[in-house]
Amino acid sequence: QEQLKESGPGLVKPSETLSLTCTVSGDSVRSSNYYWNWIRQPPGEGLEWVGFVSHTGSTTYNPSLRSRVTMSLDTSRDQFSLKLTSVTAADTAIYYCARGDSLSGMFDVWGQGSLVTVSS
Amino acid sequence: EIVLTQSPATLSLSPGQRATLSCRASQIIMNNYLAWYQQKPGQAPRLLIFEASNRATGIPVRFSGSGSGTDFTLTISSLEPGDVAIYYCQQRSNWPWRFTFGPGTKVDI
């Protein structure tokens, strides 16, 4: 059964870089059937798509975050990662990694989420 | 960017009642690439419906989706206490892909 799990620091200082990794099990990030997403949710608020990395390593980001986001793929470890630079309190959120289906646009497998707080 | 609007914001019903949740898009969603998710407190979202009307694996038949173009509906035919959650719709635009979520409908029982 496919599972995704986020890992990374739970606390980041303002102006620094947020870094998270998602480990995929029961599946391969090399599959062309899927793309690998980050989605975030500020406490008590709705969901915001951050971006995705494809099985080839190509990326597409939310235009509102594009200048600060970098995503990458590690096929040897079946992991993908997120870096968000120059963070502020507004970036405090639960960050989910999620598998996206290439055909239908749905997110069919989600990680449990990782709360990242931006605070000094 | 396609903006999704959901109504009502909150729906308070009794067990056994029918819940009808609406999702309206600011532009036509091509190929009906519209999905619905259920998020219970403290949990990650769970996929319920994809391509507007297809139930995801393991989803009970009392959850159904319908609609096309700009207007979509999620129906829960007979509410159970375990259905208390926030329900989000989500779309994918044409290439370059962009994904947006609606603000959610909270279902209380």
JSON list of N, CA, C and O in Angstrom, two decimals, chain A residues 11-54:
[
{"chain": "A", "resi": 11, "resn": "LEU", "atom": "N", "xyz": [10.28, 23.86, 13.42]},
{"chain": "A", "resi": 11, "resn": "LEU", "atom": "CA", "xyz": [10.43, 25.28, 13.76]},
{"chain": "A", "resi": 11, "resn": "LEU", "atom": "C", "xyz": [11.51, 25.90, 12.87]},
{"chain": "A", "resi": 11, "resn": "LEU", "atom": "O", "xyz": [12.62, 25.37, 12.76]},
{"chain": "A", "resi": 12, "resn": "VAL", "atom": "N", "xyz": [11.15, 27.00, 12.23]},
{"chain": "A", "resi": 12, "resn": "VAL", "atom": "CA", "xyz": [12.09, 27.72, 11.36]},
{"chain": "A", "resi": 12, "resn": "VAL", "atom": "C", "xyz": [12.05, 29.20, 11.73]},
{"chain": "A", "resi": 12, "resn": "VAL", "atom": "O", "xyz": [10.97, 29.74, 11.99]},
{"chain": "A", "resi": 13, "resn": "LYS", "atom": "N", "xyz": [13.21, 29.83, 11.72]},
{"chain": "A", "resi": 13, "resn": "LYS", "atom": "CA", "xyz": [13.26, 31.26, 12.05]},
{"chain": "A", "resi": 13, "resn": "LYS", "atom": "C", "xyz": [12.88, 32.11, 10.86]},
{"chain": "A", "resi": 13, "resn": "LYS", "atom": "O", "xyz": [13.10, 31.73, 9.70]},
{"chain": "A", "resi": 14, "resn": "PRO", "atom": "N", "xyz": [12.28, 33.26, 11.12]},
{"chain": "A", "resi": 14, "resn": "PRO", "atom": "CA", "xyz": [11.94, 34.17, 10.02]},
{"chain": "A", "resi": 14, "resn": "PRO", "atom": "C", "xyz": [13.17, 34.50, 9.19]},
{"chain": "A", "resi": 14, "resn": "PRO", "atom": "O", "xyz": [14.28, 34.63, 9.73]},
{"chain": "A", "resi": 15, "resn": "SER", "atom": "N", "xyz": [12.97, 34.61, 7.89]},
{"chain": "A", "resi": 15, "resn": "SER", "atom": "CA", "xyz": [13.96, 34.92, 6.86]},
{"chain": "A", "resi": 15, "resn": "SER", "atom": "C", "xyz": [14.82, 33.70, 6.49]},
{"chain": "A", "resi": 15, "resn": "SER", "atom": "O", "xyz": [15.58, 33.77, 5.52]},
{"chain": "A", "resi": 16, "resn": "GLU", "atom": "N", "xyz": [14.68, 32.60, 7.22]},
{"chain": "A", "resi": 16, "resn": "GLU", "atom": "CA", "xyz": [15.46, 31.41, 6.88]},
{"chain": "A", "resi": 16, "resn": "GLU", "atom": "C", "xyz": [14.71, 30.52, 5.88]},
{"chain": "A", "resi": 16, "resn": "GLU", "atom": "O", "xyz": [13.67, 30.92, 5.34]},
{"chain": "A", "resi": 17, "resn": "THR", "atom": "N", "xyz": [15.27, 29.34, 5.62]},
{"chain": "A", "resi": 17, "resn": "THR", "atom": "CA", "xyz": [14.72, 28.44, 4.61]},
{"chain": "A", "resi": 17, "resn": "THR", "atom": "C", "xyz": [14.05, 27.24, 5.25]},
{"chain": "A", "resi": 17, "resn": "THR", "atom": "O", "xyz": [14.65, 26.56, 6.10]},
{"chain": "A", "resi": 18, "resn": "LEU", "atom": "N", "xyz": [12.83, 27.00, 4.84]},
{"chain": "A", "resi": 18, "resn": "LEU", "atom": "CA", "xyz": [12.07, 25.82, 5.27]},
{"chain": "A", "resi": 18, "resn": "LEU", "atom": "C", "xyz": [12.45, 24.66, 4.35]},
{"chain": "A", "resi": 18, "resn": "LEU", "atom": "O", "xyz": [12.43, 24.81, 3.12]},
{"chain": "A", "resi": 19, "resn": "SER", "atom": "N", "xyz": [12.78, 23.51, 4.96]},
{"chain": "A", "resi": 19, "resn": "SER", "atom": "CA", "xyz": [13.14, 22.33, 4.16]},
{"chain": "A", "resi": 19, "resn": "SER", "atom": "C", "xyz": [12.37, 21.12, 4.66]},
{"chain": "A", "resi": 19, "resn": "SER", "atom": "O", "xyz": [12.42, 20.81, 5.86]},
{"chain": "A", "resi": 20, "resn": "LEU", "atom": "N", "xyz": [11.69, 20.45, 3.75]},
{"chain": "A", "resi": 20, "resn": "LEU", "atom": "CA", "xyz": [10.95, 19.23, 4.08]},
{"chain": "A", "resi": 20, "resn": "LEU", "atom": "C", "xyz": [11.24, 18.15, 3.05]},
{"chain": "A", "resi": 20, "resn": "LEU", "atom": "O", "xyz": [11.51, 18.45, 1.88]},
{"chain": "A", "resi": 21, "resn": "THR", "atom": "N", "xyz": [11.16, 16.92, 3.51]},
{"chain": "A", "resi": 21, "resn": "THR", "atom": "CA", "xyz": [11.33, 15.77, 2.62]},
{"chain": "A", "resi": 21, "resn": "THR", "atom": "C", "xyz": [10.13, 14.86, 2.77]},
{"chain": "A", "resi": 21, "resn": "THR", "atom": "O", "xyz": [9.58, 14.70, 3.87]},
{"chain": "A", "resi": 22, "resn": "CYS", "atom": "N", "xyz": [9.72, 14.27, 1.66]},
{"chain": "A", "resi": 22, "resn": "CYS", "atom": "CA", "xyz": [8.64, 13.30, 1.66]},
{"chain": "A", "resi": 22, "resn": "CYS", "atom": "C", "xyz": [9.19, 11.96, 1.19]},
{"chain": "A", "resi": 22, "resn": "CYS", "atom": "O", "xyz": [9.78, 11.88, 0.10]},
{"chain": "A", "resi": 23, "resn": "THR", "atom": "N", "xyz": [9.01, 10.94, 2.00]},
{"chain": "A", "resi": 23, "resn": "THR", "atom": "CA", "xyz": [9.46, 9.59, 1.66]},
{"chain": "A", "resi": 23, "resn": "THR", "atom": "C", "xyz": [8.28, 8.77, 1.17]},
{"chain": "A", "resi": 23, "resn": "THR", "atom": "O", "xyz": [7.25, 8.69, 1.86]},
{"chain": "A", "resi": 24, "resn": "VAL", "atom": "N", "xyz": [8.43, 8.19, 0.00]},
{"chain": "A", "resi": 24, "resn": "VAL", "atom": "CA", "xyz": [7.38, 7.41, -0.64]},
{"chain": "A", "resi": 24, "resn": "VAL", "atom": "C", "xyz": [7.67, 5.92, -0.44]},
{"chain": "A", "resi": 24, "resn": "VAL", "atom": "O", "xyz": [8.77, 5.45, -0.72]},
{"chain": "A", "resi": 25, "resn": "SER", "atom": "N", "xyz": [6.68, 5.18, 0.04]},
{"chain": "A", "resi": 25, "resn": "SER", "atom": "CA", "xyz": [6.83, 3.73, 0.17]},
{"chain": "A", "resi": 25, "resn": "SER", "atom": "C", "xyz": [5.67, 3.04, -0.53]},
{"chain": "A", "resi": 25, "resn": "SER", "atom": "O", "xyz": [4.57, 3.59, -0.63]},
{"chain": "A", "resi": 26, "resn": "GLY", "atom": "N", "xyz": [5.94, 1.85, -1.05]},
{"chain": "A", "resi": 26, "resn": "GLY", "atom": "CA", "xyz": [4.92, 1.11, -1.78]},
{"chain": "A", "resi": 26, "resn": "GLY", "atom": "C", "xyz": [4.70, 1.62, -3.19]},
{"chain": "A", "resi": 26, "resn": "GLY", "atom": "O", "xyz": [3.75, 1.22, -3.86]},
{"chain": "A", "resi": 27, "resn": "ASP", "atom": "N", "xyz": [5.55, 2.51, -3.64]},
{"chain": "A", "resi": 27, "resn": "ASP", "atom": "CA", "xyz": [5.42, 3.12, -4.95]},
{"chain": "A", "resi": 27, "resn": "ASP", "atom": "C", "xyz": [6.81, 3.62, -5.36]},
{"chain": "A", "resi": 27, "resn": "ASP", "atom": "O", "xyz": [7.76, 3.54, -4.59]},
{"chain": "A", "resi": 28, "resn": "SER", "atom": "N", "xyz": [6.90, 4.15, -6.57]},
{"chain": "A", "resi": 28, "resn": "SER", "atom": "CA", "xyz": [8.16, 4.70, -7.03]},
{"chain": "A", "resi": 28, "resn": "SER", "atom": "C", "xyz": [7.96, 6.10, -7.57]},
{"chain": "A", "resi": 28, "resn": "SER", "atom": "O", "xyz": [7.01, 6.34, -8.35]},
{"chain": "A", "resi": 29, "resn": "VAL", "atom": "N", "xyz": [8.82, 7.01, -7.21]},
{"chain": "A", "resi": 29, "resn": "VAL", "atom": "CA", "xyz": [8.73, 8.37, -7.74]},
{"chain": "A", "resi": 29, "resn": "VAL", "atom": "C", "xyz": [9.10, 8.41, -9.22]},
{"chain": "A", "resi": 29, "resn": "VAL", "atom": "O", "xyz": [8.92, 9.44, -9.89]},
{"chain": "A", "resi": 30, "resn": "ARG", "atom": "N", "xyz": [9.59, 7.27, -9.76]},
{"chain": "A", "resi": 30, "resn": "ARG", "atom": "CA", "xyz": [9.95, 7.21, -11.17]},
{"chain": "A", "resi": 30, "resn": "ARG", "atom": "C", "xyz": [8.73, 6.89, -12.05]},
{"chain": "A", "resi": 30, "resn": "ARG", "atom": "O", "xyz": [8.83, 6.92, -13.27]},
{"chain": "A", "resi": 31, "resn": "SER", "atom": "N", "xyz": [7.60, 6.59, -11.43]},
{"chain": "A", "resi": 31, "resn": "SER", "atom": "CA", "xyz": [6.40, 6.24, -12.21]},
{"chain": "A", "resi": 31, "resn": "SER", "atom": "C", "xyz": [5.89, 7.43, -12.99]},
{"chain": "A", "resi": 31, "resn": "SER", "atom": "O", "xyz": [5.70, 8.52, -12.43]},
{"chain": "A", "resi": 32, "resn": "SER", "atom": "N", "xyz": [5.64, 7.25, -14.28]},
{"chain": "A", "resi": 32, "resn": "SER", "atom": "CA", "xyz": [5.12, 8.33, -15.11]},
{"chain": "A", "resi": 32, "resn": "SER", "atom": "C", "xyz": [3.62, 8.56, -14.89]},
{"chain": "A", "resi": 32, "resn": "SER", "atom": "O", "xyz": [3.05, 9.50, -15.44]},
{"chain": "A", "resi": 33, "resn": "ASN", "atom": "N", "xyz": [3.00, 7.69, -14.09]},
{"chain": "A", "resi": 33, "resn": "ASN", "atom": "CA", "xyz": [1.56, 7.82, -13.84]},
{"chain": "A", "resi": 33, "resn": "ASN", "atom": "C", "xyz": [1.25, 8.92, -12.82]},
{"chain": "A", "resi": 33, "resn": "ASN", "atom": "O", "xyz": [0.09, 9.32, -12.67]},
{"chain": "A", "resi": 34, "resn": "TYR", "atom": "N", "xyz": [2.29, 9.38, -12.12]},
{"chain": "A", "resi": 34, "resn": "TYR", "atom": "CA", "xyz": [2.04, 10.29, -11.00]},
{"chain": "A", "resi": 34, "resn": "TYR", "atom": "C", "xyz": [3.01, 11.47, -11.03]},
{"chain": "A", "resi": 34, "resn": "TYR", "atom": "O", "xyz": [4.04, 11.46, -11.70]},
{"chain": "A", "resi": 35, "resn": "TYR", "atom": "N", "xyz": [2.62, 12.49, -10.27]},
{"chain": "A", "resi": 35, "resn": "TYR", "atom": "CA", "xyz": [3.52, 13.60, -9.99]},
{"chain": "A", "resi": 35, "resn": "TYR", "atom": "C", "xyz": [3.42, 13.87, -8.50]},
{"chain": "A", "resi": 35, "resn": "TYR", "atom": "O", "xyz": [2.46, 13.47, -7.85]},
{"chain": "A", "resi": 36, "resn": "TRP", "atom": "N", "xyz": [4.40, 14.55, -7.96]},
{"chain": "A", "resi": 36, "resn": "TRP", "atom": "CA", "xyz": [4.60, 14.59, -6.51]},
{"chain": "A", "resi": 36, "resn": "TRP", "atom": "C", "xyz": [4.47, 16.01, -6.00]},
{"chain": "A", "resi": 36, "resn": "TRP", "atom": "O", "xyz": [5.24, 16.89, -6.38]},
{"chain": "A", "resi": 37, "resn": "ASN", "atom": "N", "xyz": [3.49, 16.22, -5.13]},
{"chain": "A", "resi": 37, "resn": "ASN", "atom": "CA", "xyz": [3.04, 17.55, -4.75]},
{"chain": "A", "resi": 37, "resn": "ASN", "atom": "C", "xyz": [3.31, 17.91, -3.30]},
{"chain": "A", "resi": 37, "resn": "ASN", "atom": "O", "xyz": [3.40, 17.04, -2.42]},
{"chain": "A", "resi": 38, "resn": "TRP", "atom": "N", "xyz": [3.37, 19.24, -3.08]},
{"chain": "A", "resi": 38, "resn": "TRP", "atom": "CA", "xyz": [3.32, 19.78, -1.74]},
{"chain": "A", "resi": 38, "resn": "TRP", "atom": "C", "xyz": [2.09, 20.68, -1.67]},
{"chain": "A", "resi": 38, "resn": "TRP", "atom": "O", "xyz": [1.85, 21.50, -2.56]},
{"chain": "A", "resi": 39, "resn": "ILE", "atom": "N", "xyz": [1.34, 20.51, -0.59]},
{"chain": "A", "resi": 39, "resn": "ILE", "atom": "CA", "xyz": [0.12, 21.28, -0.33]},
{"chain": "A", "resi": 39, "resn": "ILE", "atom": "C", "xyz": [0.20, 21.73, 1.11]},
{"chain": "A", "resi": 39, "resn": "ILE", "atom": "O", "xyz": [0.61, 20.95, 1.98]},
{"chain": "A", "resi": 40, "resn": "ARG", "atom": "N", "xyz": [-0.17, 22.97, 1.39]},
{"chain": "A", "resi": 40, "resn": "ARG", "atom": "CA", "xyz": [-0.07, 23.45, 2.77]},
{"chain": "A", "resi": 40, "resn": "ARG", "atom": "C", "xyz": [-1.40, 23.98, 3.27]},
{"chain": "A", "resi": 40, "resn": "ARG", "atom": "O", "xyz": [-2.29, 24.33, 2.48]},
{"chain": "A", "resi": 41, "resn": "GLN", "atom": "N", "xyz": [-1.50, 24.03, 4.60]},
{"chain": "A", "resi": 41, "resn": "GLN", "atom": "CA", "xyz": [-2.73, 24.46, 5.25]},
{"chain": "A", "resi": 41, "resn": "GLN", "atom": "C", "xyz": [-2.39, 25.23, 6.51]},
{"chain": "A", "resi": 41, "resn": "GLN", "atom": "O", "xyz": [-2.04, 24.63, 7.54]},
{"chain": "A", "resi": 42, "resn": "PRO", "atom": "N", "xyz": [-2.50, 26.55, 6.47]},
{"chain": "A", "resi": 42, "resn": "PRO", "atom": "CA", "xyz": [-2.30, 27.33, 7.71]},
{"chain": "A", "resi": 42, "resn": "PRO", "atom": "C", "xyz": [-3.30, 26.89, 8.77]},
{"chain": "A", "resi": 42, "resn": "PRO", "atom": "O", "xyz": [-4.41, 26.44, 8.44]},
{"chain": "A", "resi": 43, "resn": "PRO", "atom": "N", "xyz": [-2.94, 26.99, 10.03]},
{"chain": "A", "resi": 43, "resn": "PRO", "atom": "CA", "xyz": [-3.83, 26.54, 11.11]},
{"chain": "A", "resi": 43, "resn": "PRO", "atom": "C", "xyz": [-5.22, 27.16, 10.98]},
{"chain": "A", "resi": 43, "resn": "PRO", "atom": "O", "xyz": [-5.36, 28.38, 10.88]},
{"chain": "A", "resi": 44, "resn": "GLY", "atom": "N", "xyz": [-6.24, 26.32, 10.94]},
{"chain": "A", "resi": 44, "resn": "GLY", "atom": "CA", "xyz": [-7.62, 26.78, 10.90]},
{"chain": "A", "resi": 44, "resn": "GLY", "atom": "C", "xyz": [-8.07, 27.31, 9.55]},
{"chain": "A", "resi": 44, "resn": "GLY", "atom": "O", "xyz": [-9.18, 27.84, 9.44]},
{"chain": "A", "resi": 45, "resn": "GLU", "atom": "N", "xyz": [-7.23, 27.15, 8.53]},
{"chain": "A", "resi": 45, "resn": "GLU", "atom": "CA", "xyz": [-7.57, 27.69, 7.21]},
{"chain": "A", "resi": 45, "resn": "GLU", "atom": "C", "xyz": [-7.68, 26.57, 6.16]},
{"chain": "A", "resi": 45, "resn": "GLU", "atom": "O", "xyz": [-7.64, 25.39, 6.50]},
{"chain": "A", "resi": 46, "resn": "GLY", "atom": "N", "xyz": [-7.83, 26.98, 4.91]},
{"chain": "A", "resi": 46, "resn": "GLY", "atom": "CA", "xyz": [-8.01, 26.02, 3.83]},
{"chain": "A", "resi": 46, "resn": "GLY", "atom": "C", "xyz": [-6.70, 25.54, 3.24]},
{"chain": "A", "resi": 46, "resn": "GLY", "atom": "O", "xyz": [-5.61, 25.81, 3.74]},
{"chain": "A", "resi": 47, "resn": "LEU", "atom": "N", "xyz": [-6.83, 24.81, 2.13]},
{"chain": "A", "resi": 47, "resn": "LEU", "atom": "CA", "xyz": [-5.70, 24.15, 1.49]},
{"chain": "A", "resi": 47, "resn": "LEU", "atom": "C", "xyz": [-5.14, 25.00, 0.34]},
{"chain": "A", "resi": 47, "resn": "LEU", "atom": "O", "xyz": [-5.91, 25.60, -0.42]},
{"chain": "A", "resi": 48, "resn": "GLU", "atom": "N", "xyz": [-3.82, 25.03, 0.24]},
{"chain": "A", "resi": 48, "resn": "GLU", "atom": "CA", "xyz": [-3.15, 25.77, -0.83]},
{"chain": "A", "resi": 48, "resn": "GLU", "atom": "C", "xyz": [-2.12, 24.85, -1.49]},
{"chain": "A", "resi": 48, "resn": "GLU", "atom": "O", "xyz": [-1.22, 24.33, -0.83]},
{"chain": "A", "resi": 49, "resn": "TRP", "atom": "N", "xyz": [-2.25, 24.67, -2.80]},
{"chain": "A", "resi": 49, "resn": "TRP", "atom": "CA", "xyz": [-1.27, 23.90, -3.55]},
{"chain": "A", "resi": 49, "resn": "TRP", "atom": "C", "xyz": [0.00, 24.72, -3.69]},
{"chain": "A", "resi": 49, "resn": "TRP", "atom": "O", "xyz": [-0.04, 25.88, -4.10]},
{"chain": "A", "resi": 50, "resn": "VAL", "atom": "N", "xyz": [1.14, 24.10, -3.36]},
{"chain": "A", "resi": 50, "resn": "VAL", "atom": "CA", "xyz": [2.42, 24.78, -3.42]},
{"chain": "A", "resi": 50, "resn": "VAL", "atom": "C", "xyz": [3.14, 24.51, -4.75]},
{"chain": "A", "resi": 50, "resn": "VAL", "atom": "O", "xyz": [3.70, 25.41, -5.37]},
{"chain": "A", "resi": 51, "resn": "GLY", "atom": "N", "xyz": [3.10, 23.25, -5.19]},
{"chain": "A", "resi": 51, "resn": "GLY", "atom": "CA", "xyz": [3.75, 22.91, -6.45]},
{"chain": "A", "resi": 51, "resn": "GLY", "atom": "C", "xyz": [3.95, 21.41, -6.57]},
{"chain": "A", "resi": 51, "resn": "GLY", "atom": "O", "xyz": [3.58, 20.65, -5.67]},
{"chain": "A", "resi": 52, "resn": "PHE", "atom": "N", "xyz": [4.51, 20.99, -7.73]},
{"chain": "A", "resi": 52, "resn": "PHE", "atom": "CA", "xyz": [4.81, 19.58, -7.90]},
{"chain": "A", "resi": 52, "resn": "PHE", "atom": "C", "xyz": [6.11, 19.37, -8.66]},
{"chain": "A", "resi": 52, "resn": "PHE", "atom": "O", "xyz": [6.60, 20.27, -9.35]},
{"chain": "A", "resi": 53, "resn": "VAL", "atom": "N", "xyz": [6.65, 18.16, -8.47]},
{"chain": "A", "resi": 53, "resn": "VAL", "atom": "CA", "xyz": [7.80, 17.71, -9.24]},
{"chain": "A", "resi": 53, "resn": "VAL", "atom": "C", "xyz": [7.39, 16.42, -9.94]},
{"chain": "A", "resi": 53, "resn": "VAL", "atom": "O", "xyz": [6.75, 15.56, -9.34]},
{"chain": "A", "resi": 54, "resn": "SER", "atom": "N", "xyz": [7.71, 16.31, -11.21]},
{"chain": "A", "resi": 54, "resn": "SER", "atom": "CA", "xyz": [7.31, 15.14, -11.97]},
{"chain": "A", "resi": 54, "resn": "SER", "atom": "C", "xyz": [8.37, 14.05, -11.87]},
{"chain": "A", "resi": 54, "resn": "SER", "atom": "O", "xyz": [9.45, 14.26, -11.31]}
]
